[in-house]
Each structure stands twice: as C-alpha cells, then as structure tokens.
Coordinates of C-alpha atoms in Angstrom, one line a residue:
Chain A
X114 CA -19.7 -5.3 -23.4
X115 CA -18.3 -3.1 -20.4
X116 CA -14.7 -3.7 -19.7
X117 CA -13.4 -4.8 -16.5
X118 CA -11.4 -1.5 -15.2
X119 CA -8.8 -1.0 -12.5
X120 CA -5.1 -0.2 -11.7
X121 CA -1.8 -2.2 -12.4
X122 CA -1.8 -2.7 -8.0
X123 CA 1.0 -1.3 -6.4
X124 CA 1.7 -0.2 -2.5
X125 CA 0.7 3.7 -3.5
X126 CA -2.9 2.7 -5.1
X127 CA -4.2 0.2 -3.2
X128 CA -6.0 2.5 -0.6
X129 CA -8.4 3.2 -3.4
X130 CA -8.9 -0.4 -4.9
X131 CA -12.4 -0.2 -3.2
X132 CA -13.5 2.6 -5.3
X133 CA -16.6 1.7 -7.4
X134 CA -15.5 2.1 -10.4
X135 CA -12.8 -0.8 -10.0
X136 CA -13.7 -4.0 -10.9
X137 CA -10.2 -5.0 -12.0
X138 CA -6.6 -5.2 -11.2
X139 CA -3.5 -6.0 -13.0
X140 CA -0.4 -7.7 -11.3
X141 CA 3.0 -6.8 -12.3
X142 CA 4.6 -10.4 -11.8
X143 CA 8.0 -9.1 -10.7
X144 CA 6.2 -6.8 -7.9
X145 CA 4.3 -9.9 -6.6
X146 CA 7.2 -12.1 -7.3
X147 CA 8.4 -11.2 -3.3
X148 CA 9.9 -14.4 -1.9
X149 CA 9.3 -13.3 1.9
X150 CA 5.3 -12.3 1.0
X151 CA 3.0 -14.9 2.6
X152 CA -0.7 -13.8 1.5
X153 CA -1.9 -13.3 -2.0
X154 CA -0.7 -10.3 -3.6
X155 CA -4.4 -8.9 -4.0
X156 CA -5.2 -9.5 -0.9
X157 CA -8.6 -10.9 0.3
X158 CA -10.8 -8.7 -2.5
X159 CA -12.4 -10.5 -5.1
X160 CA -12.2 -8.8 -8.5
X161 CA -14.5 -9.8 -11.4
X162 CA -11.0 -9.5 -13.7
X163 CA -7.2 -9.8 -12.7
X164 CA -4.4 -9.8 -14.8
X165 CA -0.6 -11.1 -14.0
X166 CA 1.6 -8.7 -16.0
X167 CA 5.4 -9.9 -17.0
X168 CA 8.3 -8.0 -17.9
X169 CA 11.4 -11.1 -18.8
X170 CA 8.8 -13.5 -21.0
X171 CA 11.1 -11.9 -23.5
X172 CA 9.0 -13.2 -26.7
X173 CA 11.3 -11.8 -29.3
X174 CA 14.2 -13.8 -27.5
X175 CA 15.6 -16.5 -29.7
X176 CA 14.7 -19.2 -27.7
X177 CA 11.5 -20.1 -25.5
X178 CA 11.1 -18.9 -21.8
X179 CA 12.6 -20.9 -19.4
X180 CA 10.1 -23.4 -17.8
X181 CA 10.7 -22.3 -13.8
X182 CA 9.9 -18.8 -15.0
X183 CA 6.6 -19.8 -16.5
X184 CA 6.3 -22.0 -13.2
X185 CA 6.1 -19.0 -11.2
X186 CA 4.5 -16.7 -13.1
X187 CA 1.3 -19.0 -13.4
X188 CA 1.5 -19.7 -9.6
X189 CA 1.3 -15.7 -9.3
X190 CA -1.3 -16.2 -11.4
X191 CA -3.7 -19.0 -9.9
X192 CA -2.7 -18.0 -6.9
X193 CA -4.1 -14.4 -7.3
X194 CA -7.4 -15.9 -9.4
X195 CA -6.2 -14.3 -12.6
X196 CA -7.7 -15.1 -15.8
X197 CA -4.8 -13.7 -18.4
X198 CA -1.1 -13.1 -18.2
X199 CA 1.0 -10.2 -20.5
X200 CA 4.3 -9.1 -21.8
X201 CA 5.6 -6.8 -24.6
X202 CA 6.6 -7.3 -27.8
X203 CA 10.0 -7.2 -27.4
X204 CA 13.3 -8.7 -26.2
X205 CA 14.9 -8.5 -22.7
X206 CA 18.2 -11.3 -23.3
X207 CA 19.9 -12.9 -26.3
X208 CA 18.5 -15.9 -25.1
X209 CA 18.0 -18.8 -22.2
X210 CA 22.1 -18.8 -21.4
X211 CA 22.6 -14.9 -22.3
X212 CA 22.4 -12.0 -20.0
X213 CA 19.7 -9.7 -19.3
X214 CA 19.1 -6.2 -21.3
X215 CA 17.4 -4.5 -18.1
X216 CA 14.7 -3.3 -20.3
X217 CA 12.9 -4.6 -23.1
X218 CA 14.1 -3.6 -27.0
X219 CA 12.0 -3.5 -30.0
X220 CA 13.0 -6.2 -31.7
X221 CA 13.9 -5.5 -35.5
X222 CA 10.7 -6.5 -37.1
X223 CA 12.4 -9.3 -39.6
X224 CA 10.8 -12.3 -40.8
X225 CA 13.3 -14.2 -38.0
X226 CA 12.3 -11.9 -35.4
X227 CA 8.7 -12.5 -36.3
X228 CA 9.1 -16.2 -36.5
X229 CA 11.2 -16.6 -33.1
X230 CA 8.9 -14.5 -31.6
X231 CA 5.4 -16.9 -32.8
X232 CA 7.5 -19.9 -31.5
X233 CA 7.7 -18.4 -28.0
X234 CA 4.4 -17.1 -28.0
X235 CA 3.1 -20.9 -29.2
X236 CA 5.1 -22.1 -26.5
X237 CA 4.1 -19.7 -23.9
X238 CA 0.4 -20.2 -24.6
X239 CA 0.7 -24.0 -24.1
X240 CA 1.9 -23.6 -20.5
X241 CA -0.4 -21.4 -19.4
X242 CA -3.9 -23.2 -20.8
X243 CA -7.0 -22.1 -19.2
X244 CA -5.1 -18.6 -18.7
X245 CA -5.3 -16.1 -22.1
X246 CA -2.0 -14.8 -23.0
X247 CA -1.9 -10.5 -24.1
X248 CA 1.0 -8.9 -26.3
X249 CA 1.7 -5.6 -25.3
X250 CA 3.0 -2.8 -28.2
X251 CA 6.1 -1.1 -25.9
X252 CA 6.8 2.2 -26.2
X253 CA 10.7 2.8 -28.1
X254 CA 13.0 5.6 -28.6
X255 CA 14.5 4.1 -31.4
X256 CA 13.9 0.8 -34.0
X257 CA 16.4 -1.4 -35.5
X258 CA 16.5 -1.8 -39.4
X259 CA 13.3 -4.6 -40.2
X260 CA 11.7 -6.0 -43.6
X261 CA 8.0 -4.6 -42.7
X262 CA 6.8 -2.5 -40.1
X263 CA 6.2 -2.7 -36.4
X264 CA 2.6 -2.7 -37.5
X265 CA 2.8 -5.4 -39.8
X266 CA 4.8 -7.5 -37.5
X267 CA 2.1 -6.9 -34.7
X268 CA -0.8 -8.1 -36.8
X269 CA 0.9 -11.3 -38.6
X270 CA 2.5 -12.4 -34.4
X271 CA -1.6 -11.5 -33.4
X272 CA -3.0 -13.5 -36.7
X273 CA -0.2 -16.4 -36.3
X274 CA -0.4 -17.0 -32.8
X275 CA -4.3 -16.0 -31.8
X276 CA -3.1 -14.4 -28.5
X277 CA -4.3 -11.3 -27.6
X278 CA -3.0 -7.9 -27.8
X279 CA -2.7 -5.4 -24.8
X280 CA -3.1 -2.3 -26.7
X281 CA -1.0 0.0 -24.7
X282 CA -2.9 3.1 -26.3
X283 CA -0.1 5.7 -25.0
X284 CA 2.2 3.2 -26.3
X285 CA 0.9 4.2 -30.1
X286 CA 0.7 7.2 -29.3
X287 CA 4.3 8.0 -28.0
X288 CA 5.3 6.4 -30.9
X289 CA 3.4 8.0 -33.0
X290 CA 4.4 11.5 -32.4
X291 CA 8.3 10.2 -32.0
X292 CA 8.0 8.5 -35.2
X293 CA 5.8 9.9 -37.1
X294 CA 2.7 8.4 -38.4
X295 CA -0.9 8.9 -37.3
X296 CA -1.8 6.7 -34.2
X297 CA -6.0 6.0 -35.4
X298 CA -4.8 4.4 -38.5
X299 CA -2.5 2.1 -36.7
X300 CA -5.3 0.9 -34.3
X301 CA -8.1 0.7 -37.0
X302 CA -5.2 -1.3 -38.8
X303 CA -4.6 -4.0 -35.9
X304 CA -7.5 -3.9 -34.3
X305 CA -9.6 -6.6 -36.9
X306 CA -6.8 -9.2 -36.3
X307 CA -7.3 -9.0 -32.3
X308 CA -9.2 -11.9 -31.1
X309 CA -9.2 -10.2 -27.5
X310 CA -8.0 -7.0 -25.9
X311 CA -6.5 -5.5 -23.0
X312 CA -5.7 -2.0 -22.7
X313 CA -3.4 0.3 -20.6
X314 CA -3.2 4.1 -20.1
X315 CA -0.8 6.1 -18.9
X316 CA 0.8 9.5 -18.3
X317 CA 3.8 10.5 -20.0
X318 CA 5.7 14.1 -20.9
X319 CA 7.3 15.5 -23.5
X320 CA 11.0 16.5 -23.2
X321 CA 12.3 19.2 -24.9
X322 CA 16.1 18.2 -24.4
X323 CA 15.6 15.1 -26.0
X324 CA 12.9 16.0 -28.5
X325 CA 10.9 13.1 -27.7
X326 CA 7.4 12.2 -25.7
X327 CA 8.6 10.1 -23.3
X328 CA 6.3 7.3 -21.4
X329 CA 7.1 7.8 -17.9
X330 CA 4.0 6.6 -16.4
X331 CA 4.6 9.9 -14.2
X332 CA 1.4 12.2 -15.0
X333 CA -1.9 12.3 -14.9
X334 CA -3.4 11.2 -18.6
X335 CA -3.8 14.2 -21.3
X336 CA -6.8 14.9 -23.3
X337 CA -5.0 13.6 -26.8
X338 CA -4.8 10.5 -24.7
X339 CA -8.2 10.2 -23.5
X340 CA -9.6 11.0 -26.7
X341 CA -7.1 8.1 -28.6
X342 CA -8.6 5.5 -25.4
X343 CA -11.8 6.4 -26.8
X344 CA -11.4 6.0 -30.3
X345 CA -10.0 2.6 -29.6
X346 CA -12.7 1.4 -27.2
X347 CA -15.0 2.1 -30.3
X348 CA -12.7 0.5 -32.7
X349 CA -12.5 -2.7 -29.9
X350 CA -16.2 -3.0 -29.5
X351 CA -16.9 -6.0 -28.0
X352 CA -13.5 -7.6 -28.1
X353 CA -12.0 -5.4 -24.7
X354 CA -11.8 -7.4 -21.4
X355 CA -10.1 -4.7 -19.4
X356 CA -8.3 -1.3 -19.2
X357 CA -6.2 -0.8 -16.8
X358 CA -4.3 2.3 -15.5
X359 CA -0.4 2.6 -15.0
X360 CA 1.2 4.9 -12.4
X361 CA 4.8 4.3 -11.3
X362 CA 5.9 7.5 -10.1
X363 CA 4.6 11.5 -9.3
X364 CA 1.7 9.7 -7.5
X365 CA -1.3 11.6 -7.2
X366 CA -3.4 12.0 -4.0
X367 CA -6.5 9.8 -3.3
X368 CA -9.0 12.2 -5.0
X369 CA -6.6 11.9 -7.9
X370 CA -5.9 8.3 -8.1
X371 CA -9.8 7.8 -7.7
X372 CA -11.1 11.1 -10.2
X373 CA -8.7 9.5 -13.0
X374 CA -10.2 5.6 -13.0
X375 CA -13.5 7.0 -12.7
X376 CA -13.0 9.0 -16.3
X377 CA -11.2 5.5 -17.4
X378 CA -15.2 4.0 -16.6
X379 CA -17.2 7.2 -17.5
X380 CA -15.9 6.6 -21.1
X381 CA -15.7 3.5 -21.7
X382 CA -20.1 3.7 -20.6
X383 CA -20.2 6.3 -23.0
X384 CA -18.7 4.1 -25.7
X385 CA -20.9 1.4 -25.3
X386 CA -23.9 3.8 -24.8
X387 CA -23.7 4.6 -28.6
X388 CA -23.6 1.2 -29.6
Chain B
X280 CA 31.0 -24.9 -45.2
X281 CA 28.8 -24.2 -42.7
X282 CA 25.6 -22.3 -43.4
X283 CA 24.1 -19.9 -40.9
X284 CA 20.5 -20.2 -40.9
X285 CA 18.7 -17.0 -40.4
X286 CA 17.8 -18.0 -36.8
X287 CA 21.5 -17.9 -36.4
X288 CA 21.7 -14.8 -37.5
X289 CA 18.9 -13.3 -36.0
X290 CA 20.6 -15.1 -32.6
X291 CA 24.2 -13.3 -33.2
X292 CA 22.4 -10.6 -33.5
X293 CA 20.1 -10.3 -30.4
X294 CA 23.8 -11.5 -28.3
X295 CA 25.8 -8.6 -29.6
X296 CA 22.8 -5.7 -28.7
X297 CA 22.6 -7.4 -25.0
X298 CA 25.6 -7.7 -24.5
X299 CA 26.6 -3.8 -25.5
X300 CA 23.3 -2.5 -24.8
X301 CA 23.4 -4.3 -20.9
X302 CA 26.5 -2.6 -19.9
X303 CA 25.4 0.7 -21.5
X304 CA 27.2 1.0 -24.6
X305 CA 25.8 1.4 -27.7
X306 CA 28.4 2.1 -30.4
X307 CA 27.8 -1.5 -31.6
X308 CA 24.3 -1.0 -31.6
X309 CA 24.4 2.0 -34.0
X310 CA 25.2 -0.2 -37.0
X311 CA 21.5 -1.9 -36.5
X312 CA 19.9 1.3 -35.7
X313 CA 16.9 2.5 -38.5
X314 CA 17.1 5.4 -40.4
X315 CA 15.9 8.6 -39.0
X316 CA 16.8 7.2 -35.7
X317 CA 17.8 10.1 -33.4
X318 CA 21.7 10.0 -32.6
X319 CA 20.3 10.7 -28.5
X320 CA 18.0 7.7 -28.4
X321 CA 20.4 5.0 -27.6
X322 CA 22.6 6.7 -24.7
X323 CA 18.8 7.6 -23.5
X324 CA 17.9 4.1 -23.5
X325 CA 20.8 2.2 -22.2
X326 CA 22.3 5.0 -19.9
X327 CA 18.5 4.1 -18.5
X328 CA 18.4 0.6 -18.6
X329 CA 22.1 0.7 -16.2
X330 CA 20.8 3.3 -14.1
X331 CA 17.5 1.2 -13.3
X332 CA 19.9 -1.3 -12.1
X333 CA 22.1 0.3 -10.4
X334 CA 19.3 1.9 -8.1
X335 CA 17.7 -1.6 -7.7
X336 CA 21.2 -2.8 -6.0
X337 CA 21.5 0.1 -4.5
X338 CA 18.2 -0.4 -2.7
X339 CA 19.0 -3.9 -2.0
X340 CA 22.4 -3.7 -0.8
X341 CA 22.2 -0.3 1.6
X342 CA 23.4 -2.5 4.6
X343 CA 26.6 -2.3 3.0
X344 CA 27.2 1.0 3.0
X345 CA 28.0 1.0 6.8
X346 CA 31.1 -1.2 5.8
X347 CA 32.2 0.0 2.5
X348 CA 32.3 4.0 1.8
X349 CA 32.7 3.2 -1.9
X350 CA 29.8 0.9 -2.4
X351 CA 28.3 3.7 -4.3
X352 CA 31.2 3.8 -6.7
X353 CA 31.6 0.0 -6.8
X354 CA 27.7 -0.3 -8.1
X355 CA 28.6 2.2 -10.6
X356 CA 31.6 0.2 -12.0
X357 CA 30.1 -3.4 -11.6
X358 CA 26.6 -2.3 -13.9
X359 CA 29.1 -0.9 -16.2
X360 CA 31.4 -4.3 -16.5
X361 CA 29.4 -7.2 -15.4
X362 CA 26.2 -8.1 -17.1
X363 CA 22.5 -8.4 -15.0
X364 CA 22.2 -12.7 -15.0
X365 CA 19.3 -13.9 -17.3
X366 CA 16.0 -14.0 -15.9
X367 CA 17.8 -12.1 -13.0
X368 CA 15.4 -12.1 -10.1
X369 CA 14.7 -10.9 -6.6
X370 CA 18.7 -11.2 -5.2
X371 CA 20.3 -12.5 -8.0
X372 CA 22.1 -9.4 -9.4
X373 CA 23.2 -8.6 -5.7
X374 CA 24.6 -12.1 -5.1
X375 CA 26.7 -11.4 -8.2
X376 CA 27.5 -8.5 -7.2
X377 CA 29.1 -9.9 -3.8
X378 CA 30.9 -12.5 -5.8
X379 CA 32.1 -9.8 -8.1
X380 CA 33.4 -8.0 -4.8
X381 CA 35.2 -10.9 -3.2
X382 CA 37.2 -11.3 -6.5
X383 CA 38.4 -7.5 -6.5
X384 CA 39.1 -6.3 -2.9
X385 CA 40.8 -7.1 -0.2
X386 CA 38.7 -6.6 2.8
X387 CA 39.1 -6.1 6.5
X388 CA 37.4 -8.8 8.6
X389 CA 34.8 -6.4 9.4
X390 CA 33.9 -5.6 5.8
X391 CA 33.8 -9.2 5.1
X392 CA 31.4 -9.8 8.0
X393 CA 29.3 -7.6 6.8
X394 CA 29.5 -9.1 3.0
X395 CA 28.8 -12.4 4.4
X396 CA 25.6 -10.7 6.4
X397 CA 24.2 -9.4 3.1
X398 CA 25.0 -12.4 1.4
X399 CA 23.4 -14.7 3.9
X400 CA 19.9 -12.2 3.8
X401 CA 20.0 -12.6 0.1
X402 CA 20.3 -16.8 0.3
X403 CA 17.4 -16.6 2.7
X404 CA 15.3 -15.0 -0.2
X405 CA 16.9 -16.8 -2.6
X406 CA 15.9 -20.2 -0.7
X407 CA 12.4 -19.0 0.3
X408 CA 11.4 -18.9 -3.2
X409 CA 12.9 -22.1 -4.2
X410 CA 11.0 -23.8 -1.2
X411 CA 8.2 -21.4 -1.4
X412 CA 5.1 -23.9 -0.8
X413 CA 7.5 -25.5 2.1
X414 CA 8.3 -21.4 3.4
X415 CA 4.5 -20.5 3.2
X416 CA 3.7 -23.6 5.5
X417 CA 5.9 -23.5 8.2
X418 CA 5.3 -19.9 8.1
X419 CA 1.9 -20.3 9.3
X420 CA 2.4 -23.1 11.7
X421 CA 4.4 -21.0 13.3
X422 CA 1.6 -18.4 13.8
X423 CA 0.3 -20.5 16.5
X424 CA 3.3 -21.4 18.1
X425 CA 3.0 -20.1 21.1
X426 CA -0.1 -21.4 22.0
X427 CA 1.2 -24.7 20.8
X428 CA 4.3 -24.3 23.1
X429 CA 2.4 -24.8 26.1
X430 CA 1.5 -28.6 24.8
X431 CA 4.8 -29.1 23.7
X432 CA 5.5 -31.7 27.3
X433 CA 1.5 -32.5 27.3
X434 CA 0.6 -33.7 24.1
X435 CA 3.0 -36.8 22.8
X436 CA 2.0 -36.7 19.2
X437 CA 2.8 -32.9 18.9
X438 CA 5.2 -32.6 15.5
X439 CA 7.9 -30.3 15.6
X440 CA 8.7 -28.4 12.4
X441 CA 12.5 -27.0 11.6
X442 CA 12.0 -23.5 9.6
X443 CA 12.7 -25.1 6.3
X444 CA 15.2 -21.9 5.0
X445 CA 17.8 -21.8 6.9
X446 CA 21.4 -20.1 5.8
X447 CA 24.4 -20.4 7.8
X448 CA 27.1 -17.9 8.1
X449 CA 30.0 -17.7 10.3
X450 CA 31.3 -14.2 11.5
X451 CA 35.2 -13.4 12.3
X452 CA 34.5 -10.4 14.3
X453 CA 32.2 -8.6 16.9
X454 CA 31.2 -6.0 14.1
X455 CA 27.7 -7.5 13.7
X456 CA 27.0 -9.3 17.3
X457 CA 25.6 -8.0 20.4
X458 CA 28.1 -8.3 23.3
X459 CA 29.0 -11.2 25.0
X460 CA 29.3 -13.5 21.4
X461 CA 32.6 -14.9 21.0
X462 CA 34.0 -14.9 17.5
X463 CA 34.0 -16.5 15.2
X464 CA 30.3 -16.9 15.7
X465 CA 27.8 -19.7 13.7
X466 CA 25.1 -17.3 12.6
X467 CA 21.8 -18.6 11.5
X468 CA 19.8 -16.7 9.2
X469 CA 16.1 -17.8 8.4
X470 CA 12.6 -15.8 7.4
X471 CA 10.5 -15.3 10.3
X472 CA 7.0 -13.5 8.7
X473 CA 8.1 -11.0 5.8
X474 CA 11.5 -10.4 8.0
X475 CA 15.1 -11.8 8.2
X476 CA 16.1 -13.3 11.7
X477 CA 19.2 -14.0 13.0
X478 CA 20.5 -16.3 15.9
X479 CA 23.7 -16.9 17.0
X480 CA 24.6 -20.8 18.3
X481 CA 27.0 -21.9 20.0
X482 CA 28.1 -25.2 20.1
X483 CA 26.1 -26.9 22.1
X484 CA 22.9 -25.1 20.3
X485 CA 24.4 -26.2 16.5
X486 CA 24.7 -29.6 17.7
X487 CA 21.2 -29.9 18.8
X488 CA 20.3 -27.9 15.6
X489 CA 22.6 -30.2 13.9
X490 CA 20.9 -33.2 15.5
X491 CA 17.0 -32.0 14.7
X492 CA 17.9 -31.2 11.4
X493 CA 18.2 -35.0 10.9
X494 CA 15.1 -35.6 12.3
X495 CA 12.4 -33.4 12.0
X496 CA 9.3 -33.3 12.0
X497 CA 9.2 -35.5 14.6
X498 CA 8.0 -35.5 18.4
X499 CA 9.7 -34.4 21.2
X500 CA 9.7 -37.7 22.5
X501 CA 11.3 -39.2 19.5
X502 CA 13.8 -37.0 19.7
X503 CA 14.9 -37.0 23.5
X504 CA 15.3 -41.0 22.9
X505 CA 17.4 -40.5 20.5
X506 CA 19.3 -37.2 21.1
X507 CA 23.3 -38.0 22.1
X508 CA 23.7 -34.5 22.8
X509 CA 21.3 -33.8 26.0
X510 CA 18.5 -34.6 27.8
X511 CA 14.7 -34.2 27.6
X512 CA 14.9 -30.9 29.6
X513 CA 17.6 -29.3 27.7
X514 CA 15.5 -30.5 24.6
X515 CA 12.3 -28.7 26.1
X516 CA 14.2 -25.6 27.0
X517 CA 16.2 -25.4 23.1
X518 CA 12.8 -26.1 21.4
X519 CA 11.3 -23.2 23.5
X520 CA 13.5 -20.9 22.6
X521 CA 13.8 -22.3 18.9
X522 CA 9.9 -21.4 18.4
X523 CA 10.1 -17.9 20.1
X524 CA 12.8 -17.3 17.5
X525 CA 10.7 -18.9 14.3
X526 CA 13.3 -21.3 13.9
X527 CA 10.2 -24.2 15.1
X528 CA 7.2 -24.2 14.8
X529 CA 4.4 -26.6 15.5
X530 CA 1.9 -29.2 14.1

C-alpha cells in the first residue's frame, strides 16, 4: 500500500501542490485557524488524503482539551475534507485554567503523565469519530526525570489508546543523536503497537555552539534522514497512510520544493516494490 | 490529612514548569531536569519559546509602533512578566497585551486612539471567529451587493442584512481620521472580505445604525414604517452607502 504524500500547506508551497507526485496535504490548524479567511484553506483541489495538524491539544495536560477548541479544530477539519487530525506527545499548559508554555514540553514519562495523557487522548478520540486521531514523537532538547522511557511511554499511550502515531522520523532521529541511542531500534520497537501511521520529514542542522541537532525545519532533508524514512516505510509496511513534508523557513525554489517530494514518492515506490 | 493523589502531583508539577518555563525562566525547572541533561538546553528552549511570542505580537501589533516608540521594549518586558492565555489564539495575546498597557502607562490621547484602533481590529477578529458561520454568510451576500442595490426600491421583499461583526470605538483626536471628522468620533469597525473596514458616523448615521440594528433583516419597507429617525429616502441613500461600505448586504 502506497502512501498518500504531500506538504504540511503553507503560502510558500502551494504553487507546487499540483505537482504529480502530491496526493496529500497536511493542515496546520493554527495556520487555517484565520478568522477573516472565507474559502477552505485547501482551496478548490481535491486531495485523495488531508490531514488537520494541531499544536494546543496538549495531550499530556492534566486535564482534557477544552470542548470549543475541539469544535474548531474538527470544523477545520470537515470543512477541509480531512480524514485524520494530529498533535504531539507533549504538554503546551498546566491545564484548562493555566497559561500557555508557547511550545510543547516532553512530558516526564511517569505513570501520571502516561495516565493523564490516555484520558485525553480517550477523550479527544470520542469527539472527533469518523476522523482518526495521530500522536506525534516531538523533537526535545532536554527530558524531565520519568519511571520508563520516552519509548515505553509512546508504545503503552499507542497500545492503551489505539490512536495512531505520526512518526516524525527526524524527530527520532534528532533525538537520537542528542540523546544517544540508535534511532532503527526505537522504530522497530514501536512500530508493532501502531495500528496506523503518519509520517513527517524534515530538515534540520547541527549546531556546534550548542552541541545539539537541532529540528528547524529549515533545510533540505540529509541522506541519514532519507535512509531512516526508508527503513521505517519498510518497518510500516502496510500500516502508513501518508508522509508528509515540513518546511517552515530557508524555503527552497520551485525546482526544489518539487525535486524533494518527488524523492519522498520515489522511495516510498521503491519500498513497496520489494514487497 | 489530606492526601495528594499522584494526579495532583503530576498537576503541581506541570503548573510550576508553565509557569517558569512561559516567562522564560528555568531555574525551577532545573530541579525536574534528567540526568545528562545539557546545562544549555533550557535557556535554548524557553529563551525560544518567549521569543516566538514576542515576534508573533510584534507582527500583529506593528500599527502601534507609529504611536509608541517603545512598543519594542514593552513586548520585550510584557512576554517576560505576563503569561500567553491558555489556548491563546489568533488576537488573544495582543488583546492582553493592550490591557496590560492601559494598566502601566499613561498615554496621550493620540496614543490611546491608536490603542483603541488596534484593539477594535483585534475584536473584529476576535468576533468573526466566534460568529464565524454568521461572518462567512453575510460575507458572501455581500459579494452581490451591488447588483442587488439596484433592486433595493424595486423589489419589496428584498432582505437587508447588518454585517453581523461589528466593533465600536470612539476616538478623542484627529490622529486616526481623515479631515473634516470632528472628535470625538463613533468609529465602526467590521470585516469586509479578508480586510478590516472602518466608518466613521455621526449622529444621525449611529442612530439609523442604532435603529437597524434592532431590526434587521428586514425590508426596506419595514423599516421606513417604522424608522423615527428619517424618511424612506434618507433610508435608501444610508442603505446605499451602508452596502458600498460592507456594512449591508443583501438577500
């Protein structure tokens, strides 16, 4: 089974949306989320897959997201004929009267984190039925003392809850070379307790004055990350929906926005051509 | 004796790294920090976070740099001491921001104009997502208004539609208007397309605005029976220039 494949849509990429090899786009709620915009954030295209992406679910939040926020993130949704809706594993406010972090935390991967973060999950899965709900694996520069590791915490919220998991393979592999363990195994680990998959690439650098990879989503994908999207299409066989490119800065030009989605297709055909 | 459960805890927990981590300070983080950690990654993360902020209200709030010289020094301070709102959206951290500022400063009459300007842009947005299926509609009634205009003293059963966001502001000084307006001024502000309009009423104008407010939709003929303020010309002439402004439309 092919993946769909496409861009997270914003006003730089969409002047290539028409390229072939796109048969997908993903949504970033807050970008659509324009109170002024009249038409549908996608436009008039039909895509065979479009995703709503979110960044203030907040899972790992000690209580539930609010209900008008869920309102309008599954308006965005059925409004743009989406079929799934994602967030990260993580925490964005103390909770429904707090304040906002700004950016989303690891959580500490605790047996209260873990169980806060299933109740929310449950919760956000029984709003949106009919629409599949994705946990993405964020990127951190640091972790807070836990009882297991972000591994094990990502495959008992997967096995717990049933949702699915948005493999954010540079994700894994920022943190893999930041912390320090090898990025197959944790895939190969997870993987089996997926029931469905999304996937995002992205660009990233490594700084020397902080000694640390850094996920920017500013350059155009390396080879160690091709070659890590690879091995997890192969470890994801017949469980991935769609893959989806993020770019939110150092745009490239049009032959590069459109050379870089093609490779995202030309591999995941070579993937499935072996199987 | 009260036991704290571990969600408690867990709660207490989450609270305290917000609220330090929000305003970009992370010495009470450090205690919950994993070994190995390195002593850079929290600065890098929350120093960040702020700065994301602060370039997101400094986008939304570059009008007010024509009023206040130190709005760049302001944003610095107020992502530094006030926290972002939960499930901050859209305007919400710049509306707090302009609360924050009325609290602090004394202003001129200009500068407060021109607070009351940015605050009044950021209500429409604010109000054009809370009333979005209402916004969307009007919004493309009023597409074909002017081909509907022409109708307006033909057709009896033609509805007329008040632009469902609308924000009022009032303005002490000429700092904002176009000459001519006497001050203060009644400033409406409403969404016309992906823009923010303005219009500036004066009395006679607010109390037919006042008048359809209470009405619409209705007809014009409904309306001229019952209007105290004028008469079915003046009616056809405000309702004219209502829809060339997107304040009406037509159904």
């Amino acid at each position: 089974m092919l993946p769909a494949i496409g861009y997270n849509v914003r006003a730089e990429n969409r002047k290539v949306l028409d390229d072939p090899a796109i048969n997908a786009v993903e949504i970033t709620f807050e970008r659509a989320d324009d109170a002024l915009r009249l038409e549908r954030f996608i436009g008039d295209e039909d895509y065979d897959y479009v995703g709503v992406h979110a960044l203030k679910l907040s899972p790992a939040s000690p209580d539930a997201p609010r209900r008008d926020y869920l309102d309008a993130l599954r308006a965005i949704a059925l409004e743009n004929g989406a079929e799934a809706v994602s967030d990260h594993l993580g925490f964005t406010r103390s909770g429904n009267d707090g304040v906002e972090l700004g950016h989303f935390a690891p959580p500490p991967y605790t047996q209260a984190a873990l169980d806060a973060t299933c109740r929310n999950i449950d919760a956000i899965q029984r709003h949106f039925r009919g629409l599949n709900f994705y946990i993405e694996n964020i990127a951190y520069l640091f972790q807070f003392r836990g009882e297991m590791s972000e591994q094990e915490f990502l495959t008992r919220v997967l096995r717990r809850t049933g949702c699915g998991w948005l493999l954010d393979v540079t994700n894994v592999y920022a943190n893999s070379r930041n912390f320090g363990y090898d990025a197959r195994e944790f895939i190969s680990e997870v993987m089996p307790h997926a029931p469905r998959v999304e996937m995002h690439l992205a660009g990233g650098f490594y700084s020397e004055r902080f000694g640390m990879y850094i996920d920017s989503h500013s350059e155009p994908i390396s080879d160690d990350i091709w070659d890590l999207y690879r091995f997890a299409l192969q470890a994801g066989r017949g469980k991935v929906r769609a893959v989806f490119i993020e770019r939110d800065d150092n745009f490239p030009n049009e032959a590069g926005w459109r050379s870089e989605i093609r490779q995202v297709r030309q591999i995941a055909q070579d993937v499935e051509a072996l199987s | 004796m009260t036991v704290t459960s571990q969600a408690d805890l867990y709660r207490e927990q989450l609270t305290r790294l917000v609220e330090s981590l929000g305003l970009g300070r992370t010495e009470e983080a450090r205690q919950d920090l994993a070994a190995g950690c390195r002593e850079q990654s929290l600065p890098l993360y929350a120093g960040g976070a702020v700065e994301k902020r602060r370039k997101k209200l400094e986008r939304q709030l570059e009008f007010l740099g024509e009023a206040l010289e130190d709005l760049a020094e302001l944003l610095q301070e107020y992502v530094g001491s006030v926290h972002a709102p939960a499930y901050e959206a859209g305007p919400d951290d710049g509306l707090q921001f302009l609360d924050w500022l009325d609290h602090r400063l004394l202003h001129t009459p200009e500068q407060r104009d021109f607070l009351a300007c940015q605050r009044a842009r950021l209500l429409v947005e604010t109000e054009a997502r809370v009333h979005r299926a209402g916004h969307v509609r009007f919004q493309e009634l009023w597409s074909v208004a002017g081909r509907l205009t022409e109708e307006l003293e033909l057709n009896p059963h033609l509805m007329i539609h008040l632009n469902p966001v609308r924000v009022r502001s009032r303005f002490a000084t000429c700092a904002l208007l176009e000459d001519g307006f006497a001050t203060p001024a009644d400033v409406l502000f409403f969404p016309v397309q992906r823009s923010v309009a303005t219009a500036v009423l004066e009395a006679d104008g607010l109390a037919l605005l006042n008048e359809l407010e209470g009405l619409a939709p209705c007809t014009l003929n409904t309306w001229s029976c019952v209007s105290v303020h004028s008469d079915r010309d003046r009616l056809v002439e405000f309702v004219r220039d209502l829809a060339e402004l997107g304040l009406i439309a037509f159904a």
